CSV table of C-alpha atoms in Angstrom, one decimal:
chain,number,residue,atom,x,y,z
A,1,MET,CA,-0.1,0.3,-0.3
A,2,LEU,CA,1.1,3.2,-0.7
A,3,ASP,CA,2.6,5.6,1.8
A,4,VAL,CA,1.4,8.9,1.0
A,5,LYS,CA,2.8,10.7,3.9
A,6,SER,CA,6.1,9.2,3.7
A,7,THR,CA,5.9,10.0,0.1
A,8,VAL,CA,5.0,13.8,1.0
A,9,ARG,CA,7.7,13.7,3.1
A,10,SER,CA,9.9,12.5,0.4
A,11,VAL,CA,8.5,15.6,-1.7
A,12,ALA,CA,9.1,18.4,0.6
A,13,SER,CA,12.7,16.8,1.7
A,14,ALA,CA,13.8,16.7,-2.3
A,15,LEU,CA,12.5,20.3,-3.1
A,16,VAL,CA,15.5,21.5,-0.6
A,17,VAL,CA,17.2,19.1,-3.4
A,18,VAL,CA,15.6,20.2,-6.4
A,19,LEU,CA,15.2,23.7,-6.1
A,20,PHE,CA,18.2,23.7,-5.8
A,21,VAL,CA,20.0,23.3,-9.1
A,22,ALA,CA,23.9,22.7,-9.2
A,23,THR,CA,25.4,25.3,-11.8
A,24,ALA,CA,28.7,23.2,-12.8
A,25,ALA,CA,31.5,25.5,-12.6
A,26,MET,CA,32.6,27.2,-15.7
A,27,ALA,CA,35.2,29.6,-16.3
A,28,HIS,CA,34.3,33.2,-16.5
A,29,ASP,CA,30.5,32.2,-15.8
A,30,PRO,CA,28.1,33.9,-13.5
A,31,VAL,CA,28.1,32.1,-10.0
A,32,PHE,CA,24.1,30.5,-10.3
A,33,GLY,CA,23.2,31.2,-13.9
A,34,PRO,CA,25.1,29.7,-16.5
A,35,GLY,CA,27.2,31.3,-19.3
A,36,PRO,CA,28.4,30.2,-22.8
A,37,HIS,CA,32.0,29.9,-22.1
A,38,THR,CA,33.5,27.0,-22.6
A,39,LEU,CA,37.2,25.4,-21.9
A,40,PHE,CA,40.0,25.3,-24.4
A,41,LYS,CA,40.2,21.9,-26.7
A,42,ASN,CA,42.7,19.4,-24.4
A,43,GLY,CA,42.1,21.4,-21.5
A,44,PHE,CA,40.7,20.5,-18.0
A,45,GLU,CA,38.9,22.2,-15.4
A,46,LEU,CA,39.0,20.8,-12.0
A,47,ALA,CA,36.6,22.6,-9.5
A,48,PHE,CA,35.3,22.1,-5.9
A,49,ASN,CA,32.1,23.6,-5.0
A,50,ILE,CA,30.1,24.2,-1.6
A,51,HIS,CA,26.6,24.7,-1.7
A,52,SER,CA,24.6,25.8,1.1
A,53,VAL,CA,20.6,26.1,1.1
A,54,GLU,CA,18.7,27.3,3.8
A,55,ALA,CA,14.5,26.5,3.4
A,56,GLY,CA,12.7,27.2,7.3
A,57,ALA,CA,13.3,23.9,9.1
A,58,SER,CA,15.2,22.5,6.1
A,59,SER,CA,19.5,23.1,5.3
A,60,GLU,CA,21.7,21.3,3.2
A,61,ASN,CA,25.3,22.0,2.4
A,62,GLU,CA,26.9,20.3,-0.9
A,63,PHE,CA,29.9,19.3,-1.7
A,64,ALA,CA,31.1,18.3,-5.2
A,65,ALA,CA,34.0,17.8,-6.8
A,66,GLU,CA,33.8,18.8,-10.9
A,67,LEU,CA,36.0,17.7,-13.6
A,68,ALA,CA,35.5,19.0,-17.1
A,69,TYR,CA,37.5,18.5,-20.4
A,70,GLY,CA,37.4,20.8,-23.5
A,71,LEU,CA,36.3,18.8,-26.6
A,72,THR,CA,37.2,21.3,-29.1
A,73,GLY,CA,37.5,25.3,-28.3
A,74,ASP,CA,33.5,25.6,-28.6
A,75,TRP,CA,32.6,22.0,-26.8
A,76,THR,CA,33.2,20.8,-23.2
A,77,ALA,CA,32.0,17.8,-21.4
A,78,GLY,CA,32.0,17.2,-17.7
A,79,ILE,CA,31.1,15.2,-14.7
A,80,GLU,CA,30.2,16.4,-11.3
A,81,ILE,CA,30.1,14.2,-7.9
A,82,PRO,CA,28.2,15.7,-4.9
A,83,TYR,CA,28.4,14.7,-1.3
A,84,LEU,CA,25.7,16.0,0.6
A,85,SER,CA,24.6,16.7,4.4
A,86,VAL,CA,20.6,17.3,4.3
A,87,ASP,CA,19.1,18.1,7.8
A,88,GLN,CA,14.9,18.3,7.8
A,89,GLU,CA,13.6,19.3,11.1
A,90,SER,CA,14.5,16.4,13.0
A,91,ALA,CA,16.3,14.1,10.8
A,92,GLY,CA,19.4,14.5,9.0
A,93,ASN,CA,21.0,12.2,6.7
A,94,SER,CA,24.5,12.5,4.6
A,95,GLY,CA,26.3,10.8,1.5
A,96,LEU,CA,26.7,10.5,-2.3
A,97,GLY,CA,24.2,13.1,-4.2
A,98,ASP,CA,23.1,12.8,-7.6
A,99,ILE,CA,25.7,12.6,-9.9
A,100,VAL,CA,25.8,14.9,-12.9
A,101,LEU,CA,26.7,14.9,-16.6
A,102,PHE,CA,26.9,18.0,-18.4
A,103,SER,CA,28.1,19.5,-21.9
A,104,LYS,CA,28.4,22.5,-23.3
A,105,TYR,CA,28.4,23.4,-26.9
A,106,ARG,CA,29.0,26.9,-27.7
A,107,PHE,CA,27.4,27.5,-31.1
A,108,TRP,CA,28.3,31.0,-31.9
A,109,ARG,CA,30.9,33.2,-31.2
A,110,ARG,CA,32.2,36.6,-32.3
A,111,ASP,CA,35.4,38.4,-31.2
A,112,ASP,CA,36.4,42.2,-31.3
A,113,PHE,CA,39.0,44.0,-30.0
A,114,GLY,CA,38.0,44.0,-26.5
A,115,SER,CA,35.5,41.6,-26.2
A,116,GLN,CA,33.9,38.1,-27.0
A,117,THR,CA,30.1,37.9,-27.4
A,118,SER,CA,28.8,34.3,-27.9
A,119,ALA,CA,25.9,32.1,-27.4
A,120,ALA,CA,25.6,28.1,-26.1
A,121,VAL,CA,23.1,25.4,-25.5
A,122,ILE,CA,24.0,23.3,-22.3
A,123,ALA,CA,22.9,19.5,-21.5
A,124,LYS,CA,22.9,18.1,-18.2
A,125,VAL,CA,21.9,14.6,-17.3
A,126,LEU,CA,21.3,14.3,-12.8
A,127,THR,CA,21.3,10.7,-12.6
A,128,GLU,CA,19.7,8.9,-9.7
A,129,SER,CA,22.8,7.6,-7.9
A,130,GLY,CA,21.6,9.7,-4.8
A,131,GLU,CA,21.4,7.5,-1.8
A,132,ASP,CA,17.7,7.5,-1.6
A,133,GLU,CA,17.5,4.3,1.8
A,134,GLY,CA,17.7,7.2,4.5
A,135,SER,CA,15.5,9.8,5.0
A,136,PRO,CA,15.6,12.7,4.2
A,137,GLY,CA,17.1,11.2,0.6
A,138,LEU,CA,19.7,12.6,-0.7
A,139,GLY,CA,18.6,12.4,-4.5
A,140,THR,CA,15.5,13.2,-6.0
A,141,GLY,CA,15.1,9.1,-7.1
A,142,THR,CA,15.0,9.6,-10.8
A,143,THR,CA,17.0,10.2,-13.7
A,144,ASP,CA,16.4,14.4,-14.7
A,145,ALA,CA,17.5,16.6,-17.7
A,146,ILE,CA,18.0,20.0,-17.9
A,147,ILE,CA,18.6,21.5,-21.4
A,148,GLY,CA,19.1,25.2,-21.9
A,149,LEU,CA,20.5,28.2,-24.0
A,150,THR,CA,22.7,31.2,-22.9
A,151,TYR,CA,24.3,33.9,-24.0
A,152,GLY,CA,27.2,36.0,-22.7
A,153,TYR,CA,28.9,39.8,-24.1
A,154,GLU,CA,32.4,39.9,-22.0
A,155,GLY,CA,34.2,43.0,-22.4
A,156,ARG,CA,37.2,44.4,-20.9
A,157,LYS,CA,35.2,46.5,-18.1
A,158,TRP,CA,31.4,44.7,-18.3
A,159,TYR,CA,30.1,41.1,-18.7
A,160,ARG,CA,26.4,40.8,-19.7
A,161,TRP,CA,24.5,37.2,-19.4
A,162,SER,CA,21.3,36.1,-20.0
A,163,SER,CA,20.2,32.1,-20.1
A,164,VAL,CA,16.7,30.4,-20.1
A,165,ARG,CA,17.0,26.3,-18.8
A,166,TYR,CA,14.4,23.9,-18.7
A,167,ARG,CA,14.3,20.8,-16.1
A,168,VAL,CA,12.1,17.7,-16.8
A,169,ASN,CA,12.3,15.4,-14.5
A,170,GLY,CA,11.6,11.4,-14.5
A,171,LYS,CA,9.2,9.4,-12.1
A,172,THR,CA,9.8,7.3,-9.1
A,173,ALA,CA,9.1,3.4,-8.7
A,174,ASN,CA,6.3,4.9,-6.4
A,175,GLY,CA,4.4,7.2,-8.9
A,176,LEU,CA,6.0,10.2,-7.4
A,177,ARG,CA,7.2,13.0,-9.9
A,178,HIS,CA,8.5,16.5,-9.3
A,179,GLY,CA,7.1,18.8,-11.2
A,180,ASP,CA,9.2,20.3,-14.0
A,181,LYS,CA,11.4,23.9,-13.7
A,182,TRP,CA,11.9,26.7,-15.8
A,183,MET,CA,15.1,28.9,-14.8
A,184,LEU,CA,15.5,32.3,-16.0
A,185,ASP,CA,18.8,34.1,-15.2
A,186,ILE,CA,20.3,37.3,-16.1
A,187,ALA,CA,23.6,38.4,-15.0
A,188,GLY,CA,25.9,41.8,-15.4
A,189,GLY,CA,29.2,42.3,-14.4
A,190,TRP,CA,32.2,45.0,-14.1
A,191,ARG,CA,35.8,44.6,-13.5
A,192,PRO,CA,36.5,47.6,-11.6
A,193,THR,CA,40.4,47.8,-12.2
A,194,LEU,CA,41.7,46.3,-15.8
A,195,HIS,CA,45.2,44.0,-14.7
A,196,GLY,CA,47.5,42.1,-16.8
A,197,TYR,CA,47.6,38.7,-17.6
A,198,ARG,CA,49.7,37.4,-14.5
A,199,GLU,CA,48.0,39.5,-12.1
A,200,PRO,CA,44.8,39.1,-9.7
A,201,ASP,CA,42.3,40.2,-11.3
A,202,THR,CA,38.7,40.8,-9.7
A,203,VAL,CA,34.8,41.2,-11.5
A,204,TRP,CA,31.9,41.6,-9.2
A,205,LEU,CA,28.4,40.2,-10.1
A,206,LEU,CA,25.1,40.9,-9.5
A,207,GLU,CA,22.5,38.0,-11.1
A,208,ILE,CA,18.7,37.9,-10.7
A,209,ASN,CA,17.5,34.2,-11.0
A,210,GLY,CA,14.4,32.9,-11.2
A,211,GLU,CA,12.6,29.5,-10.8
A,212,MET,CA,9.0,28.3,-12.1
A,213,VAL,CA,8.1,25.1,-10.7
A,214,GLY,CA,5.3,23.0,-11.5
A,215,ARG,CA,3.3,21.2,-9.0
A,216,SER,CA,4.5,17.6,-8.0
A,217,GLU,CA,2.3,14.8,-8.8
A,218,LEU,CA,1.7,11.4,-7.3
A,219,ASN,CA,0.4,8.7,-10.1
A,220,GLY,CA,-1.1,11.2,-11.4
A,221,LEU,CA,-2.2,13.4,-8.8
A,222,GLU,CA,-1.3,17.1,-8.1
A,223,LEU,CA,0.2,17.4,-4.6
A,224,VAL,CA,-1.0,21.0,-3.1
A,225,ASN,CA,1.9,21.9,-1.6
A,226,SER,CA,4.2,21.4,-4.4
A,227,GLY,CA,5.4,23.8,-6.9
A,228,GLY,CA,5.7,27.9,-7.5
A,229,THR,CA,7.8,30.3,-8.3
A,230,GLN,CA,11.2,32.0,-7.0
A,231,TRP,CA,13.2,35.2,-7.6
A,232,PHE,CA,16.6,35.9,-6.3
A,233,VAL,CA,18.8,38.8,-6.4
A,234,SER,CA,22.2,37.2,-5.9
A,235,PRO,CA,25.5,39.4,-5.7
A,236,GLY,CA,28.8,37.8,-6.2
A,237,ILE,CA,32.6,37.9,-7.1
A,238,PHE,CA,35.1,35.8,-8.9
A,239,TRP,CA,38.7,36.3,-8.4
A,240,THR,CA,41.2,34.7,-10.5
A,241,LEU,CA,44.6,34.7,-11.1
A,242,ARG,CA,46.5,33.0,-14.1
A,243,ASN,CA,44.9,29.7,-14.3
A,244,PHE,CA,43.2,29.6,-10.4
A,245,ALA,CA,39.7,31.1,-10.0
A,246,VAL,CA,37.5,31.6,-7.0
A,247,LYS,CA,34.0,32.1,-7.6
A,248,ALA,CA,31.4,33.0,-4.2
A,249,GLY,CA,27.8,34.6,-4.3
A,250,ILE,CA,24.7,34.4,-2.3
A,251,GLN,CA,21.0,34.2,-3.2
A,252,ILE,CA,18.7,36.5,-1.4
A,253,PRO,CA,14.9,35.4,-2.4
A,254,ILE,CA,13.4,38.8,-3.6
A,255,TYR,CA,9.6,37.3,-4.6
A,256,ASN,CA,7.9,34.0,-3.7
A,257,ASP,CA,4.8,32.6,-4.9
A,258,LEU,CA,5.0,28.7,-3.7
A,259,ASN,CA,1.8,27.1,-3.9
A,260,GLY,CA,0.4,25.7,-0.9
A,261,ASP,CA,1.9,25.0,2.8
A,262,GLN,CA,6.0,25.1,2.1
A,263,SER,CA,9.0,26.3,3.4
A,264,LYS,CA,10.7,29.3,1.6
A,265,THR,CA,13.9,29.8,0.9
A,266,ASP,CA,15.9,31.7,3.4
A,267,PHE,CA,19.2,32.1,1.5
A,268,ARG,CA,21.8,29.9,-1.1
A,269,ALA,CA,25.5,30.2,-1.1
A,270,LYS,CA,27.7,29.0,-3.4
A,271,LEU,CA,31.9,28.9,-3.4
A,272,THR,CA,33.8,27.4,-6.0
A,273,PHE,CA,37.5,26.7,-6.4
A,274,GLU,CA,38.8,26.0,-10.0
A,275,TRP,CA,42.0,25.4,-11.9
A,276,HIS,CA,42.5,25.1,-15.4
A,277,LEU,CA,44.6,22.7,-16.3
B,1,MET,CA,116.0,28.6,-33.0
B,2,ALA,CA,114.6,29.8,-30.0
B,3,SER,CA,112.8,32.5,-31.6
B,4,LEU,CA,111.6,30.6,-34.7
B,5,ARG,CA,110.0,28.3,-31.8
B,6,GLU,CA,108.3,31.5,-29.9
B,7,ASP,CA,107.0,32.6,-33.3
B,8,ASP,CA,105.5,29.2,-33.3
B,9,ASP,CA,104.3,29.4,-30.1
B,10,MET,CA,102.8,32.6,-30.6
B,11,ASN,CA,101.0,31.7,-33.8
B,12,THR,CA,99.5,28.6,-32.2
B,13,ARG,CA,98.1,30.7,-29.5
B,14,LYS,CA,96.2,33.2,-32.1
B,15,LEU,CA,94.9,30.1,-34.1
B,16,PHE,CA,93.3,29.1,-30.9
B,17,LEU,CA,92.1,32.1,-30.1
B,18,LEU,CA,91.0,32.8,-33.1
B,19,LEU,CA,89.1,29.5,-33.4
B,20,ALA,CA,87.4,30.1,-29.6
B,21,LEU,CA,86.0,33.5,-31.2
B,22,LEU,CA,84.6,31.3,-34.2
B,23,LEU,CA,82.8,29.1,-32.0
B,24,LEU,CA,81.8,31.6,-29.4
B,25,SER,CA,79.7,33.6,-32.4
B,26,GLY,CA,78.5,30.6,-33.7
B,27,GLY,CA,77.0,29.4,-30.5
B,28,ALA,CA,75.6,32.8,-30.2
B,29,SER,CA,73.7,32.6,-33.2
B,30,LEU,CA,72.5,29.1,-32.1
B,31,ALA,CA,71.2,30.8,-28.9
B,32,GLY,CA,69.6,34.1,-31.3
B,33,GLU,CA,65.7,34.4,-30.6
B,34,THR,CA,62.7,36.2,-32.5
B,35,ARG,CA,60.2,37.9,-31.1
B,36,TYR,CA,56.6,37.8,-32.5
B,37,GLU,CA,53.5,39.8,-31.8
B,38,MET,CA,50.0,38.2,-32.5
B,39,ARG,CA,47.4,40.3,-32.9
B,40,VAL,CA,43.9,38.1,-31.5
B,41,ASP,CA,40.4,39.2,-31.1
B,42,GLY,CA,38.2,38.4,-27.8
B,43,LEU,CA,41.1,38.3,-25.3
B,44,VAL,CA,39.2,39.9,-22.9
B,45,CYS,CA,40.2,38.3,-18.7
B,46,PRO,CA,43.2,36.7,-17.7
B,47,TYR,CA,41.5,33.6,-16.5
B,48,CYS,CA,40.1,33.0,-20.2
B,49,ALA,CA,44.1,33.4,-21.4
B,50,TYR,CA,45.8,30.9,-20.2
B,51,GLY,CA,44.9,28.0,-22.8
B,52,VAL,CA,46.5,30.5,-25.5
B,53,GLU,CA,49.7,30.4,-23.0
B,54,LYS,CA,49.2,26.5,-22.4
B,55,LYS,CA,48.4,26.2,-26.7
B,56,LEU,CA,51.6,28.4,-27.3
B,57,MET,CA,54.3,27.1,-24.7
B,58,ALA,CA,53.1,23.4,-26.2
B,59,LEU,CA,54.6,24.3,-29.5
B,60,GLN,CA,58.1,22.8,-29.7
B,61,GLY,CA,61.1,26.3,-29.9
B,62,VAL,CA,58.5,28.6,-28.0
B,63,MET,CA,60.2,29.9,-25.0
B,64,GLU,CA,58.3,32.5,-23.6
B,65,ILE,CA,54.8,34.0,-24.2
B,66,ASP,CA,53.0,37.3,-23.0
B,67,VAL,CA,49.3,38.6,-23.0
B,68,ASP,CA,48.7,42.3,-23.2
B,69,LEU,CA,44.9,42.2,-22.7
B,70,HIS,CA,45.1,45.8,-22.9
B,71,ASN,CA,45.8,45.9,-26.4
B,72,GLY,CA,45.0,42.5,-27.6
B,73,LEU,CA,48.3,41.3,-28.3
B,74,VAL,CA,49.8,37.6,-27.6
B,75,VAL,CA,54.0,38.0,-27.5
B,76,VAL,CA,56.0,35.4,-28.0
B,77,VAL,CA,59.5,34.5,-28.0
B,78,THR,CA,60.8,31.6,-30.2
B,79,ALA,CA,63.8,30.1,-30.9
B,80,ASP,CA,65.5,31.2,-34.1
B,81,THR,CA,63.9,28.0,-35.8
B,82,VAL,CA,60.2,28.5,-35.0
B,83,ARG,CA,58.1,29.7,-38.3
B,84,PHE,CA,54.6,30.7,-38.0
B,85,THR,CA,52.0,30.3,-40.5
B,86,ASP,CA,48.5,32.0,-40.6
B,87,MET,CA,46.7,28.6,-40.8
B,88,GLN,CA,48.8,27.6,-38.0
B,89,LEU,CA,47.9,30.3,-36.0
B,90,THR,CA,44.0,30.9,-36.8
B,91,LYS,CA,44.0,26.9,-35.9
B,92,LEU,CA,45.7,27.5,-32.5
B,93,PHE,CA,43.8,30.3,-31.4
B,94,ASN,CA,40.5,29.2,-32.3
B,95,ASP,CA,41.3,25.9,-30.2
B,96,ALA,CA,42.2,28.4,-27.2
B,97,GLY,CA,39.0,30.0,-27.9
B,98,PHE,CA,39.7,33.3,-29.7
B,99,THR,CA,40.4,34.6,-33.1
B,100,PHE,CA,43.3,35.2,-34.7
B,101,ARG,CA,44.0,38.8,-36.8
B,102,SER,CA,47.9,38.5,-37.8
B,103,PHE,CA,50.8,38.8,-36.8
B,104,ARG,CA,54.6,40.2,-37.4
B,105,GLN,CA,58.0,39.8,-36.4
B,106,ILE,CA,59.5,42.4,-34.1
B,107,VAL,CA,63.0,41.6,-33.3
B,108,PRO,CA,65.1,41.3,-35.8
B,109,ASN,CA,66.7,38.0,-36.5
B,110,ALA,CA,70.9,38.3,-35.0
B,111,ASP,CA,72.3,35.9,-37.7
B,112,THR,CA,70.4,37.6,-41.1
B,113,GLY,CA,70.1,41.1,-39.6
B,114,SER,CA,66.8,41.7,-41.2
């Protein structure tokens, strides 16, 4: 017999995971939204990401290792392996999360003196590797996919990015399907001081991130306390020295319209250490 | 007789000195460097330009590179034996994620004086 209560609990806990989509670190891109930048051909990108989410009585900390490879100068593919620590009210769990496979193809690029404008398509597969035996679960229990389109302008002083992504979720063996999600991002960046190639470089970032989640379904029936819309303003910083980068940012909710009785996100934070090899 | 021997020794020393000078000048020309200046578009940030350094330093004979982001230039110092072509540099910089426009030699070759 289907345990509705435990299913609903799994929806609530998974929302902390599902609503926060790890964006693979990629060179000079925004902290939370994606950008069109790709890795140089035959190059490697090694990154360590720390994500934190607080939503009412739930919290999640994710420590992820990421490896990306430049298949060509315009095509990058990689993998992200997360380790999660999730707390929900009085319960806690930690372990392997959903491994993510990702790829980005920059299909258009225009290079001018002092600027680069480009656009790329993004694809991600979120596997169901997350341990789901404990409570709260560490993954969605399904294989999900994200596709997206991103645009970026990079100048010596100013940056701007925009992107749109769509996440489609699978269905668990119990018949639970998390709502699909649209994600919209716009971002701006400012380099206050122009530095040389072998000098430290700082870019300040400001993003607006929106998420529109459909209602979850249990065996075809919509769950009342699921889905909704959230918008965030996200200041961040990007600091680099030759082939090493540190990215950090915080997402502050500015608008919430969540369906039914759900915990609103208090904040999200991200810290990334990244090397190009 | 003794003075003839002294003359022989002097001539021998002069010959050795001449040979040493010739060898040194030949060694200097073998260690000659050539400096190229490459105009590249899309060069914006230091972090993004690292791929340029990786690609160029992987070429045999390339000794050092620097990226002038402000002027959109990549300066490359190579051994005298290195020769670049437009096609080669177009592919190299495209693989690094940028667009190559042109290059020129900016330091005369020590041997030719050109």
